[in-house]
Amino acid sequence: MSKFEGTVEDIVFRNDQNGWTVAAIRLDGDKKRISAVGVMPFLSTGEHAIFDGDLTEHKDYGQQIRVASYEATRPETRSGVERFLGSGLIKGVGPATAKQIVDYFGARALEVLESAPERLTEVPGIGPKRAAMIAESFEEHNGMRNTLIFLQNYGLTPTLSMKIYRAFGDMTESVLRSNPYRLVDEINGVGFRTADEIAMSLGFGRESEFRLRSGVKYVLSEAANGAGHMYLPRGVLVEQAARVLSAEEDLVESILKGLILADELIAEQIGEETAVYLPRFHRAECDAARLLLRQKRSIRAPRQSEAEALAEIARQEQALGVNLCAEQRQAALAAMQEGVCIITGGPGTGKTTSINVIIRLMRALGDVELCAPTGRAAKRMSEATGCPARTIHRLLEYNGENQGFARDEENPLDADVVIVDEMSMVDIFLMRSLLCALRPGARLVMVGDVDQLPSVGAGNVLRDVIEADVVRVVRLTEIFRQAGESQIVMNAHRINRGEYPEIRTRGTDFFLERKQTPAEVTASVVALVQKRLPAYMGLDGLRDIQVMAPMKRGDVGVYALNALLQAALNPAGQGAPELNHGAITFRRGDKVMQVRNNYDLSWRREGEEGDGVFNGDIGYVLAVDRKERALTVEFDDGRVAEYDESLLDDLELAYCMSVHKSQGSEFDAVVLPLVSGPPMLMTRNLLYTAVTRAKRLVVIVGREGCVRAMVDNNHIARRYSALDLRLRGQR
């Protein structure tokens, strides 16, 4: 990396969202003019700056300085000051006015603006009102620039720095110096680790009360985000917080007492343990229990007798040309007679057929809405039923501007019946929002497979509601003849029962390719996706085949396989645009996944516009803009969104994905590499979830012993939640 010194002659381009700037620089010494490109949101025309970066050759724009960091000083020459003032940064000052000010005050013009702005009225043509406007704008620019530079020193992105500045304004530095941990509570996007680094650099001690209080809340937040816990037992929280904070447990316990007394945390007896909640998690769980029971009780008596309902079910069977089994008829009957019911079952047990009959039955009651947690799951539901289905977010009319749903208790849905598929994916917050939007008397039918992995978000909603035993639950267990011909379906049920799957080498829809070493496994996975399965089944290796891995790291993990599959399926092309971001290189055509909820990201689709892209959404890179360091992504459901550099952390390559991230999706073929891994991850329900994602083919690549070990390992990591107890009135 080299140093370059020069004067900014012009800001050629700037992306105000992420600070990406192209500046024309006149270098000192040889007076050569060159472009400097990089994240420089505060750089201004006329400034003198020292740039750290590399000299590169752009195929279209020639030589450029790729800037890693820079330091700028105010212009000191008359021409520099004039360019700075006339750049458009200061309200009320254009090039002509800038020349007048510099003609009058000379190179000292900026000093006058800062220390004696009232003197601007001495310049011909500038009256008191205009002078005040110029002075106010100059002061605002100065304050913002100094604040943003202060924040930049701590590695904060330009977008996040602007968000902090908007929240605290000129008081930003003062706020941070007094308590940097306020950032965690008040600024979305700032985590404890970032605030802690700032605090340490500002001289805060490890036993600062601000730090300890923030650290305890951070541990609870990480428990929710990482493991889906609604709360932590008090002893577990104290132990984990002491470890994270490198503090004595007695000190953490003392801080915890203070947080509980201040109502910043909620402590409640759950069984034999004291549960400690973040307030919003406690409210969500209590609300979900209250609203679900309200919905159940809002329909007190069946509309028809059981005999009349069964006769109506028989008529709909005849109309659809289907023959329901006894369990399916009970599912349809429950939907007709109950305010709330659950239909759960594994693959091939007729959940879709049941839904189709229920839709026809429910239309006699009024408006029926179908929904699912993700766009891909909603699309599958629509294709399977022939009826329009939406994501829960779209059904509830998510409003990005207000960061909430338009449909709620005050503005409920018009629907008389809401049918939700893939309920295992629904977390506590989405459940609460859905229940809020149901008017009393509306029916709720929840469909899902309780044996799959739980939701990525916090809570264990489907399992808790089933275990509470307060609403009607119908379990579908009979496997239908056509499904029974599939080894995928049969093996999924074997796995779920703790039996080893039947593995064939060829000639079936479920087989194991035996490989022993990680290198053999990865080579086989790439060959299967790139050539063998497309040739064998006529599949698109990018869109029809999905590789899944139990772990993210390691030689056979998500990250390693994504790099190998990208190189095979979408290699770097001659002159093709690509964008490096951290360890990932994005290219046009890449398969990508959104890895966290972003309620504010705007999208467009065939004349429609909206906000919100969500964890697990899968799409493809349509375009790469290297100049603005931005990507255009089209998702499976046709939404197109623009990602600037500040949003690229939300995207990962998706040639390979974790099994957890595959929930709610279905693929023609699934390739599952299995060699070894920690027992906490290599579990029966993870294997079951992976297998049930495939429609036409499952290929396991690796060791049969690993498959058997996973079937034997019925460990289900406990999620700390109490929705079941609240529903039973025990909490």
XYZ file of C-alpha atoms in Angstrom:
731
model
C 0.000 0.000 0.000
C 1.336 3.442 -0.967
C 0.654 7.058 0.041
C -0.604 9.657 -2.414
C -0.944 13.355 -1.605
C -2.894 15.927 -3.530
C -5.771 18.387 -3.822
C -9.365 17.414 -4.600
C -10.370 19.196 -7.804
C -13.791 17.610 -8.248
C -16.167 15.038 -6.776
C -17.091 13.134 -9.929
C -19.533 10.747 -8.248
C -20.803 9.937 -4.769
C -23.292 7.367 -3.532
C -24.853 9.089 -0.522
C -26.095 5.778 0.881
C -22.723 4.103 1.275
C -20.202 6.924 0.788
C -18.614 5.377 -2.327
C -16.830 8.260 -4.034
C -14.960 8.926 -7.245
C -12.804 12.048 -6.887
C -10.505 13.842 -9.323
C -7.190 14.512 -7.550
C -4.317 16.794 -8.581
C -1.237 15.113 -7.114
C 1.450 17.223 -5.458
C 4.836 17.417 -7.089
C 4.249 16.266 -10.661
C 0.758 17.898 -10.718
C -0.641 14.785 -12.383
C -4.468 14.456 -12.355
C -5.797 11.036 -11.336
C -8.990 9.450 -10.017
C -9.269 8.255 -6.417
C -12.037 5.723 -5.707
C -13.247 4.323 -2.412
C -15.468 4.963 0.594
C -14.837 8.668 1.249
C -18.173 10.188 2.344
C -16.616 13.332 3.857
C -14.149 14.271 1.129
C -14.866 17.728 -0.345
C -13.738 19.691 -3.378
C -10.777 21.947 -2.578
C -9.485 19.848 0.322
C -5.905 18.650 0.498
C -5.660 14.969 1.416
C -3.259 12.094 1.967
C -4.594 8.798 0.574
C -3.482 5.290 1.563
C -4.144 2.844 -1.244
C -2.936 1.041 -4.343
C -2.448 2.284 -7.889
C -4.583 0.136 -10.194
C -5.435 0.046 -13.886
C -9.166 0.093 -14.735
C -10.012 -1.290 -18.174
C -12.412 1.620 -18.895
C -11.153 4.497 -16.734
C -7.388 4.004 -16.750
C -5.181 4.533 -13.706
C -6.942 4.904 -10.344
C -6.007 5.048 -6.694
C -8.015 2.403 -4.829
C -8.316 4.164 -1.486
C -8.271 2.173 1.770
C -8.171 5.237 4.054
C -7.455 8.941 3.866
C -6.858 12.098 5.911
C -8.030 15.456 4.646
C -7.247 19.009 5.705
C -9.091 22.182 4.921
C -7.986 24.037 1.823
C -5.585 26.898 2.544
C -5.129 28.495 -0.873
C -7.555 31.014 -2.356
C -8.408 28.696 -5.244
C -8.870 25.729 -2.913
C -11.156 27.655 -0.575
C -13.182 28.927 -3.542
C -13.660 25.412 -4.928
C -14.621 24.115 -1.466
C -17.249 26.814 -0.881
C -18.628 26.565 -4.414
C -18.958 22.766 -4.406
C -22.625 22.854 -3.347
C -22.046 21.626 0.201
C -23.008 24.957 1.783
C -26.591 26.159 1.323
C -26.810 29.581 -0.288
C -23.305 29.429 -1.779
C -22.728 28.644 -5.441
C -19.590 29.276 -7.515
C -20.373 32.999 -7.989
C -21.012 33.630 -4.278
C -17.955 31.585 -3.344
C -15.814 33.834 -5.563
C -17.298 36.953 -3.945
C -16.574 35.648 -0.416
C -12.993 34.668 -1.289
C -12.402 37.969 -3.139
C -13.418 39.787 0.023
C -11.810 37.634 2.762
C -9.096 35.862 0.793
C -7.724 32.510 1.953
C -9.019 33.301 5.497
C -12.664 32.925 4.359
C -13.230 29.587 6.150
C -11.747 30.946 9.357
C -14.168 33.888 9.179
C -17.132 31.568 8.556
C -16.206 29.560 11.624
C -15.325 32.291 14.122
C -17.178 35.407 12.925
C -19.926 34.389 10.471
C -21.787 37.674 11.044
C -19.075 39.343 8.944
C -20.565 37.703 5.837
C -22.881 40.725 5.619
C -19.798 42.766 4.664
C -19.713 40.934 1.328
C -21.727 42.877 -1.269
C -25.063 41.175 -2.018
C -25.204 39.060 1.160
C -27.860 40.273 3.599
C -28.419 39.202 7.231
C -30.922 36.425 6.383
C -28.707 34.848 3.735
C -25.640 35.225 5.939
C -27.426 33.369 8.753
C -28.414 30.557 6.376
C -24.845 30.206 5.084
C -23.425 30.241 8.611
C -25.901 27.639 9.838
C -25.217 25.344 6.883
C -21.450 25.708 7.308
C -21.708 24.903 11.025
C -23.918 21.884 10.316
C -21.512 20.596 7.659
C -18.560 21.089 9.979
C -20.272 19.316 12.856
C -21.403 16.406 10.724
C -18.018 16.021 9.055
C -16.135 16.036 12.351
C -18.611 13.581 13.883
C -18.489 11.195 10.946
C -14.701 11.241 10.877
C -14.743 10.509 14.627
C -17.018 7.505 14.022
C -15.003 6.334 11.019
C -11.989 5.952 13.301
C -13.824 3.088 15.008
C -14.452 1.140 11.808
C -18.144 2.001 11.489
C -19.544 1.986 7.958
C -20.589 5.325 6.414
C -24.238 4.233 6.403
C -24.165 3.268 10.075
C -22.246 6.438 10.931
C -24.941 8.518 9.257
C -27.622 6.627 11.195
C -25.839 7.393 14.470
C -25.395 11.034 13.524
C -29.096 11.372 12.678
C -29.951 9.968 16.106
C -27.595 12.088 18.200
C -26.570 14.957 15.902
C -23.774 17.165 17.199
C -24.052 15.417 20.565
C -22.773 12.147 19.054
C -19.211 12.419 20.328
C -20.418 13.575 23.750
C -22.865 10.650 23.974
C -20.207 8.130 23.041
C -17.680 9.526 25.460
C -20.204 9.354 28.313
C -21.738 5.942 27.463
C -20.926 4.261 24.132
C -23.172 1.316 25.049
C -26.195 3.500 24.307
C -25.492 2.633 20.677
C -26.542 -0.980 21.304
C -29.934 -0.011 22.728
C -30.756 2.929 20.486
C -29.199 2.245 17.062
C -30.332 -0.732 14.996
C -27.234 -2.367 13.518
C -24.755 -1.658 16.346
C -23.873 -4.697 18.432
C -22.244 -5.064 21.818
C -18.862 -6.027 20.368
C -18.682 -2.820 18.309
C -19.729 -0.638 21.245
C -17.254 -2.482 23.473
C -14.350 -1.763 21.109
C -15.282 1.919 21.078
C -15.577 1.953 24.871
C -12.190 0.310 25.373
C -10.532 2.814 23.048
C -12.177 5.662 24.974
C -10.772 4.402 28.265
C -13.769 2.625 29.786
C -12.825 -0.121 32.234
C -13.912 -3.748 31.986
C -15.943 -3.352 35.174
C -17.785 -0.264 33.982
C -21.445 -0.543 34.996
C -22.464 0.555 31.487
C -20.428 -2.313 30.038
C -21.705 -4.939 32.441
C -25.358 -3.960 31.973
C -25.020 -3.982 28.193
C -23.098 -7.248 28.264
C -25.791 -9.096 30.216
C -28.441 -7.984 27.712
C -26.102 -8.932 24.864
C -25.856 -12.524 26.148
C -29.665 -12.797 26.172
C -29.868 -11.337 22.671
C -27.231 -13.745 21.344
C -29.050 -16.682 22.958
C -32.152 -15.703 20.988
C -30.369 -15.018 17.696
C -28.038 -17.990 17.815
C -30.033 -20.741 19.513
C -33.626 -19.489 19.375
C -34.040 -19.169 23.168
C -36.856 -16.995 24.491
C -35.112 -16.682 27.872
C -32.174 -18.052 29.819
C -32.310 -19.567 33.293
C -30.801 -17.124 35.757
C -27.814 -19.315 36.608
C -27.032 -19.986 32.943
C -27.253 -16.268 32.139
C -24.923 -15.283 34.989
C -22.386 -17.961 34.021
C -22.385 -17.038 30.319
C -22.290 -13.289 30.954
C -19.388 -13.663 33.387
C -17.468 -15.557 30.717
C -18.230 -13.049 27.935
C -17.419 -10.045 30.151
C -14.417 -11.633 31.921
C -16.064 -10.642 35.197
C -16.796 -12.334 38.522
C -20.195 -14.040 38.749
C -21.033 -12.144 41.966
C -20.545 -8.854 40.138
C -22.716 -10.021 37.212
C -25.411 -11.185 39.653
C -25.418 -7.743 41.255
C -25.775 -6.052 37.861
C -28.561 -8.468 36.912
C -30.531 -7.551 40.049
C -30.299 -3.885 39.085
C -31.520 -4.580 35.538
C -34.502 -6.527 36.860
C -35.390 -3.804 39.395
C -35.220 -1.216 36.589
C -37.555 -3.357 34.418
C -34.869 -3.582 31.741
C -35.100 -7.364 32.117
C -38.008 -9.550 33.235
C -37.486 -12.351 35.766
C -40.210 -14.970 36.218
C -40.457 -18.397 37.802
C -40.805 -21.086 35.106
C -41.143 -24.492 36.720
C -38.144 -24.917 39.002
C -35.993 -22.249 37.362
C -35.989 -18.465 37.319
C -36.282 -17.369 33.692
C -34.791 -14.045 32.615
C -36.267 -12.416 29.510
C -35.564 -9.364 27.430
C -38.848 -7.418 27.762
C -39.868 -7.656 24.101
C -39.482 -11.448 24.145
C -41.580 -11.703 27.298
C -44.303 -9.504 25.785
C -44.308 -11.508 22.542
C -44.693 -14.833 24.341
C -47.442 -13.561 26.668
C -49.281 -11.898 23.777
C -49.069 -14.997 21.584
C -50.564 -17.181 24.329
C -53.348 -14.702 25.093
C -54.267 -14.135 21.466
C -54.209 -17.825 20.512
C -56.585 -18.681 23.361
C -58.794 -15.741 22.404
C -58.985 -17.041 18.854
C -59.803 -20.569 20.002
C -62.585 -19.337 22.299
C -64.076 -16.972 19.721
C -65.828 -19.941 18.083
C -67.746 -21.629 20.880
C -69.937 -24.092 18.987
C -69.607 -25.921 15.649
C -71.675 -24.485 12.808
C -72.874 -27.987 11.921
C -73.273 -31.275 13.671
C -70.461 -33.777 13.167
C -72.669 -35.881 10.879
C -73.522 -32.873 8.714
C -69.860 -31.838 8.549
C -68.736 -35.331 7.532
C -71.408 -35.402 4.812
C -70.111 -32.081 3.479
C -66.552 -33.443 3.539
C -67.711 -36.476 1.534
C -69.291 -34.189 -1.087
C -66.047 -32.256 -1.456
C -64.060 -35.496 -1.765
C -66.322 -36.515 -4.628
C -66.045 -33.095 -6.284
C -62.240 -33.216 -6.113
C -62.000 -36.885 -7.056
C -60.049 -37.839 -3.919
C -60.548 -40.415 -1.206
C -59.451 -39.163 2.208
C -58.205 -41.514 4.879
C -59.711 -41.374 8.380
C -56.953 -39.073 9.658
C -57.456 -36.620 6.803
C -61.196 -36.536 7.433
C -60.498 -35.722 11.061
C -58.217 -32.889 9.907
C -60.975 -31.467 7.705
C -63.513 -31.877 10.509
C -61.239 -30.051 12.960
C -60.869 -27.142 10.532
C -64.658 -26.880 10.204
C -65.474 -27.108 13.901
C -62.589 -25.427 15.723
C -61.445 -21.828 15.956
C -57.826 -23.008 15.905
C -56.418 -26.365 14.821
C -53.086 -27.931 13.848
C -52.462 -30.524 11.141
C -49.037 -32.110 11.395
C -47.398 -34.957 9.509
C -44.329 -36.025 7.583
C -43.834 -36.290 3.828
C -46.327 -38.336 1.830
C -49.029 -38.255 4.517
C -51.445 -36.127 2.514
C -51.132 -32.673 4.067
C -51.612 -30.970 0.669
C -54.680 -33.064 -0.205
C -56.129 -32.204 3.195
C -55.515 -28.499 2.588
C -57.224 -28.679 -0.816
C -60.357 -30.200 0.713
C -60.297 -27.733 3.618
C -60.067 -24.777 1.208
C -63.253 -25.891 -0.552
C -65.009 -26.482 2.769
C -63.953 -23.130 4.183
C -65.133 -21.129 1.187
C -68.658 -21.743 2.435
C -67.687 -19.695 5.525
C -66.272 -16.727 3.622
C -62.903 -15.400 2.548
C -59.990 -17.867 2.784
C -56.352 -16.703 2.863
C -53.338 -18.977 2.305
C -49.885 -17.996 3.567
C -46.447 -19.310 4.514
C -43.370 -17.850 6.236
C -41.158 -17.516 3.121
C -41.644 -16.602 -0.520
C -40.452 -20.009 -1.675
C -42.847 -21.813 0.694
C -45.753 -19.573 -0.380
C -44.965 -20.297 -4.032
C -44.993 -24.060 -3.345
C -48.301 -23.749 -1.501
C -49.829 -21.849 -4.414
C -48.624 -24.423 -6.948
C -49.899 -27.335 -4.840
C -53.363 -25.884 -4.214
C -53.971 -23.871 -7.368
C -54.940 -20.937 -5.118
C -52.978 -17.734 -4.511
C -50.745 -17.875 -1.429
C -48.672 -15.083 0.067
C -45.924 -14.722 2.616
C -47.197 -13.876 6.080
C -45.437 -10.513 5.776
C -47.336 -9.658 2.593
C -50.623 -10.909 4.028
C -50.169 -8.627 7.033
C -49.107 -5.750 4.723
C -45.659 -5.042 6.076
C -44.825 -1.332 5.987
C -41.092 -0.705 5.771
C -41.413 2.980 6.550
C -43.126 2.288 9.886
C -41.313 -1.020 10.433
C -44.577 -2.717 11.306
C -47.661 -4.380 9.871
C -50.680 -2.471 8.618
C -52.883 -5.373 9.709
C -53.180 -5.625 13.487
C -55.795 -5.646 16.251
C -57.080 -2.236 15.211
C -57.075 -3.091 11.493
C -57.622 -6.873 11.297
C -57.648 -9.021 8.188
C -60.934 -9.402 6.342
C -60.326 -13.153 6.138
C -62.757 -15.617 7.688
C -60.191 -18.426 7.501
C -56.383 -18.264 7.422
C -54.412 -21.393 6.512
C -50.678 -21.277 7.307
C -48.261 -23.822 5.827
C -44.722 -24.639 7.060
C -45.609 -23.656 10.625
C -42.360 -25.129 11.970
C -40.623 -22.054 10.500
C -42.786 -19.478 12.292
C -41.029 -17.757 15.202
C -42.672 -16.121 18.200
C -42.724 -12.582 16.791
C -44.296 -13.556 13.479
C -46.818 -15.706 15.354
C -47.774 -12.804 17.594
C -48.189 -10.483 14.586
C -50.364 -13.017 12.751
C -52.594 -13.563 15.772
C -52.923 -9.810 16.291
C -54.313 -9.478 12.754
C -57.031 -12.133 13.118
C -60.445 -10.822 14.018
C -62.413 -12.773 16.632
C -64.444 -15.479 14.908
C -61.909 -16.094 12.165
C -60.534 -19.625 11.931
C -56.821 -20.435 11.985
C -55.543 -23.676 10.446
C -51.834 -24.350 11.027
C -50.077 -26.995 8.919
C -46.536 -28.219 9.408
C -44.115 -30.994 10.278
C -43.282 -30.819 13.974
C -40.352 -33.220 13.543
C -38.387 -30.784 11.385
C -35.840 -28.376 12.789
C -37.429 -25.449 14.641
C -37.599 -21.886 13.352
C -34.431 -19.899 12.723
C -35.924 -17.104 14.825
C -36.641 -17.280 18.542
C -39.228 -19.583 20.029
C -40.512 -23.112 19.431
C -44.015 -22.195 18.384
C -45.376 -25.274 16.622
C -43.975 -27.784 19.126
C -45.048 -25.648 22.123
C -48.619 -25.248 20.884
C -48.892 -28.995 20.218
C -47.440 -29.911 23.620
C -49.737 -27.452 25.409
C -52.683 -29.605 24.269
C -55.142 -26.696 24.314
C -56.097 -26.735 20.615
C -57.170 -29.605 18.378
C -54.154 -31.399 16.855
C -54.525 -33.968 14.061
C -51.487 -36.105 13.262
C -51.286 -37.574 9.763
C -49.300 -40.815 9.823
C -50.615 -42.913 6.918
C -48.297 -42.898 3.898
C -50.169 -42.978 0.601
C -49.414 -45.543 -2.099
C -47.795 -43.140 -4.595
C -45.659 -41.548 -1.886
C -44.841 -45.020 -0.574
C -43.155 -45.823 -3.871
C -40.577 -43.136 -3.143
C -37.521 -44.107 -1.140
C -37.190 -40.435 -0.181
C -40.534 -40.562 1.640
C -40.011 -44.023 3.110
C -36.498 -43.255 4.292
C -37.594 -39.955 5.825
C -40.086 -41.850 7.963
C -37.516 -44.522 8.808
C -35.084 -41.838 9.942
C -37.791 -40.145 11.997
C -38.581 -43.476 13.726
C -34.897 -44.026 14.497
C -34.427 -46.691 11.808
C -31.585 -46.701 9.288
C -32.543 -45.654 5.757
C -32.430 -48.181 2.935
C -29.536 -47.131 0.762
C -29.126 -48.165 -2.844
C -26.182 -47.424 -5.053
C -28.212 -46.790 -8.221
C -31.705 -47.061 -9.689
C -33.651 -45.305 -6.944
C -34.413 -41.766 -5.777
C -32.264 -42.150 -2.640
C -28.693 -43.365 -2.730
C -25.340 -43.075 -1.039
C -22.119 -42.385 -2.912
C -19.514 -43.817 -0.570
C -16.510 -41.558 -0.078
C -14.136 -41.471 2.875
C -12.017 -38.322 2.826
C -13.169 -34.686 2.665
C -11.274 -34.231 -0.618
C -13.087 -37.188 -2.191
C -16.435 -35.908 -0.922
C -16.035 -32.365 -2.248
C -14.788 -33.581 -5.642
C -17.792 -35.881 -5.948
C -20.257 -33.153 -4.900
C -18.911 -30.771 -7.552
C -19.041 -33.454 -10.253
C -22.621 -34.396 -9.328
C -23.878 -30.823 -9.501
C -21.839 -29.687 -12.492
C -22.212 -32.660 -14.853
C -23.532 -35.981 -13.612
C -27.011 -35.098 -12.297
C -27.797 -32.591 -15.074
C -26.906 -35.262 -17.641
C -28.715 -38.052 -15.750
C -31.948 -36.189 -14.920
C -31.950 -33.153 -17.214
C -31.681 -30.782 -14.251
C -30.248 -27.278 -14.084
C -27.263 -27.548 -11.752
C -27.804 -24.004 -10.486
C -31.584 -23.865 -10.006
C -32.792 -27.457 -9.570
C -30.046 -29.032 -7.451
C -29.301 -27.879 -3.911
C -26.241 -28.852 -1.915
C -26.755 -28.762 1.861
C -24.225 -29.185 4.637
C -24.696 -29.635 8.387
C -21.863 -27.215 9.233
C -20.724 -23.864 7.904
C -16.995 -24.297 8.473
C -14.543 -27.053 7.649
C -13.429 -28.780 4.463
C -16.948 -30.052 3.773
C -18.764 -27.031 5.177
C -20.997 -24.443 3.538
C -18.259 -21.865 2.956
C -15.737 -24.266 1.379
C -18.334 -25.893 -0.860
C -19.705 -22.544 -2.000
C -16.251 -21.513 -3.192
C -15.760 -24.787 -5.083
C -19.241 -24.798 -6.631
C -19.029 -21.156 -7.678
C -15.728 -21.869 -9.441
C -17.340 -24.813 -11.257
C -20.791 -23.379 -12.098
C -20.056 -19.663 -12.467
C -16.311 -19.199 -12.960
C -14.616 -15.851 -13.368
C -15.022 -14.799 -17.005
C -12.877 -12.647 -19.229
C -13.817 -9.097 -18.288
C -17.047 -10.191 -16.559
C -17.913 -7.811 -13.703
C -17.419 -9.089 -10.179
C -17.328 -7.511 -6.746
C -15.142 -8.536 -3.818
C -16.686 -8.167 -0.381
C -14.789 -9.680 2.514
C -14.090 -13.319 1.726
C -16.778 -13.496 -0.990
C -16.486 -12.566 -4.662
C -19.930 -11.885 -6.147
C -20.457 -12.418 -9.891
C -23.361 -11.936 -12.245
C -25.352 -15.185 -12.224
C -24.389 -16.219 -8.690
C -26.955 -18.005 -6.543
C -27.296 -16.037 -3.305
C -29.306 -16.046 -0.093
C -30.476 -13.280 2.230
C -29.235 -14.258 5.701
C -31.079 -11.805 7.954
C -34.392 -9.983 7.921
C -34.164 -6.532 6.338
C -37.559 -4.899 6.665
C -36.420 -1.677 4.967
C -34.900 -2.971 1.718
C -37.052 -1.870 -1.210
C -37.962 -4.185 -4.087
C -39.889 -4.032 -7.342
C -41.775 -6.660 -9.343
C -43.739 -6.105 -12.565
C -45.006 -2.656 -11.640
C -45.395 -3.529 -7.958
C -43.168 -2.052 -5.249
C -42.649 -2.947 -1.610
C -40.228 -3.254 1.302
C -38.721 -6.208 3.087
C -36.371 -9.055 2.162
C -36.158 -11.887 4.644
C -33.837 -14.476 6.110
C -33.708 -17.508 3.791
C -34.879 -15.777 0.598
C -32.960 -17.233 -2.388
C -32.134 -15.301 -5.543
C -29.668 -14.736 -8.372
C -27.357 -11.818 -9.111
C -28.689 -9.993 -12.168
C -26.075 -7.262 -12.341
C -22.824 -6.137 -10.720
C -21.972 -2.430 -10.591
C -18.308 -2.156 -9.703
C -18.322 1.625 -9.845
C -21.005 1.947 -7.177
C -20.032 -1.360 -5.536
C -23.605 -2.584 -5.769
C -25.522 -5.708 -6.809
C -28.956 -6.270 -8.319
C -30.621 -9.494 -7.121
C -33.766 -11.195 -8.412
C -35.425 -13.511 -5.920
C -37.367 -16.702 -6.645
C -40.709 -14.936 -6.468
C -39.700 -12.249 -8.979
C -38.809 -9.459 -6.544
C -35.785 -7.415 -7.640
C -33.731 -5.559 -5.021
C -30.651 -3.354 -5.129
C -27.822 -3.961 -2.643
C -25.291 -1.216 -2.009
C -22.036 -1.972 -0.236
C -23.508 -1.429 3.228
C -26.002 -4.261 2.593
C -23.641 -6.876 1.155
C -23.122 -8.480 4.583
C -26.768 -9.592 4.296
C -25.944 -11.821 1.299
C -24.139 -15.152 1.117
C -23.507 -17.510 -1.769
C -26.152 -20.241 -1.850
C -24.723 -22.945 -4.116
C -24.478 -24.752 -0.786
C -26.587 -23.821 2.244
C -26.921 -25.056 5.795
C -29.750 -27.486 6.467
C -31.281 -24.943 8.853
C -31.516 -22.392 6.038
C -33.249 -24.895 3.730
C -36.460 -24.976 5.775
C -39.579 -24.155 3.810
C -37.842 -24.905 0.525
C -38.166 -27.847 -1.817
C -35.710 -28.823 -4.537
C -35.766 -31.389 -7.324
C -32.513 -32.874 -6.076
C -30.623 -32.563 -2.793
C -26.930 -33.430 -2.461
C -25.904 -33.946 1.160
C -22.200 -34.359 2.049
C -21.767 -36.292 5.322
C -18.355 -37.201 6.694
C -18.268 -36.294 10.379
C -19.090 -33.460 12.737
C -19.937 -32.516 16.310
C -22.795 -34.565 17.829
C -24.693 -31.378 18.724
C -25.102 -30.745 14.983
C -25.136 -34.233 13.478
C -28.597 -35.176 14.698
C -31.555 -37.244 13.543
C -33.894 -34.307 12.977
C -31.247 -32.441 10.956
C -30.899 -35.465 8.646
C -34.698 -35.795 8.489
C -35.093 -32.120 7.584
C -32.475 -32.360 4.819
C -34.039 -35.475 3.276
C -37.550 -33.983 3.277
C -36.381 -30.999 1.203
C -36.016 -33.211 -1.920
C -38.777 -33.933 -4.459
C -37.083 -36.291 -6.930
C -33.656 -37.318 -5.666
C -31.467 -37.460 -2.551
C -27.765 -38.191 -2.945
C -25.720 -38.576 0.250
C -21.991 -38.321 -0.393
C -19.732 -39.645 2.333
C -19.674 -42.340 4.995
C -22.531 -44.709 5.768
C -21.311 -44.761 9.366
C -21.977 -41.039 9.621
C -25.563 -41.537 8.384
C -26.152 -44.275 10.967
C -24.633 -42.162 13.755
C -27.018 -39.317 12.920
C -30.038 -41.633 12.991
C -28.909 -42.937 16.402
C -28.415 -39.389 17.733
C -31.883 -38.219 18.725
C -30.516 -35.231 20.612
C -32.847 -32.246 20.297
C -31.244 -29.134 21.734
C -33.577 -27.590 24.275
C -35.011 -24.216 23.423
C -35.838 -22.204 26.501
C -39.443 -21.148 25.915
C -42.624 -21.183 27.956
C -45.408 -20.715 25.412
C -46.784 -24.171 26.235
C -46.965 -23.341 29.958
C -48.655 -20.009 29.283
C -51.245 -21.677 27.074
C -52.006 -24.167 29.854
C -52.317 -21.321 32.355
C -49.341 -22.576 34.341
C -47.463 -19.354 33.882
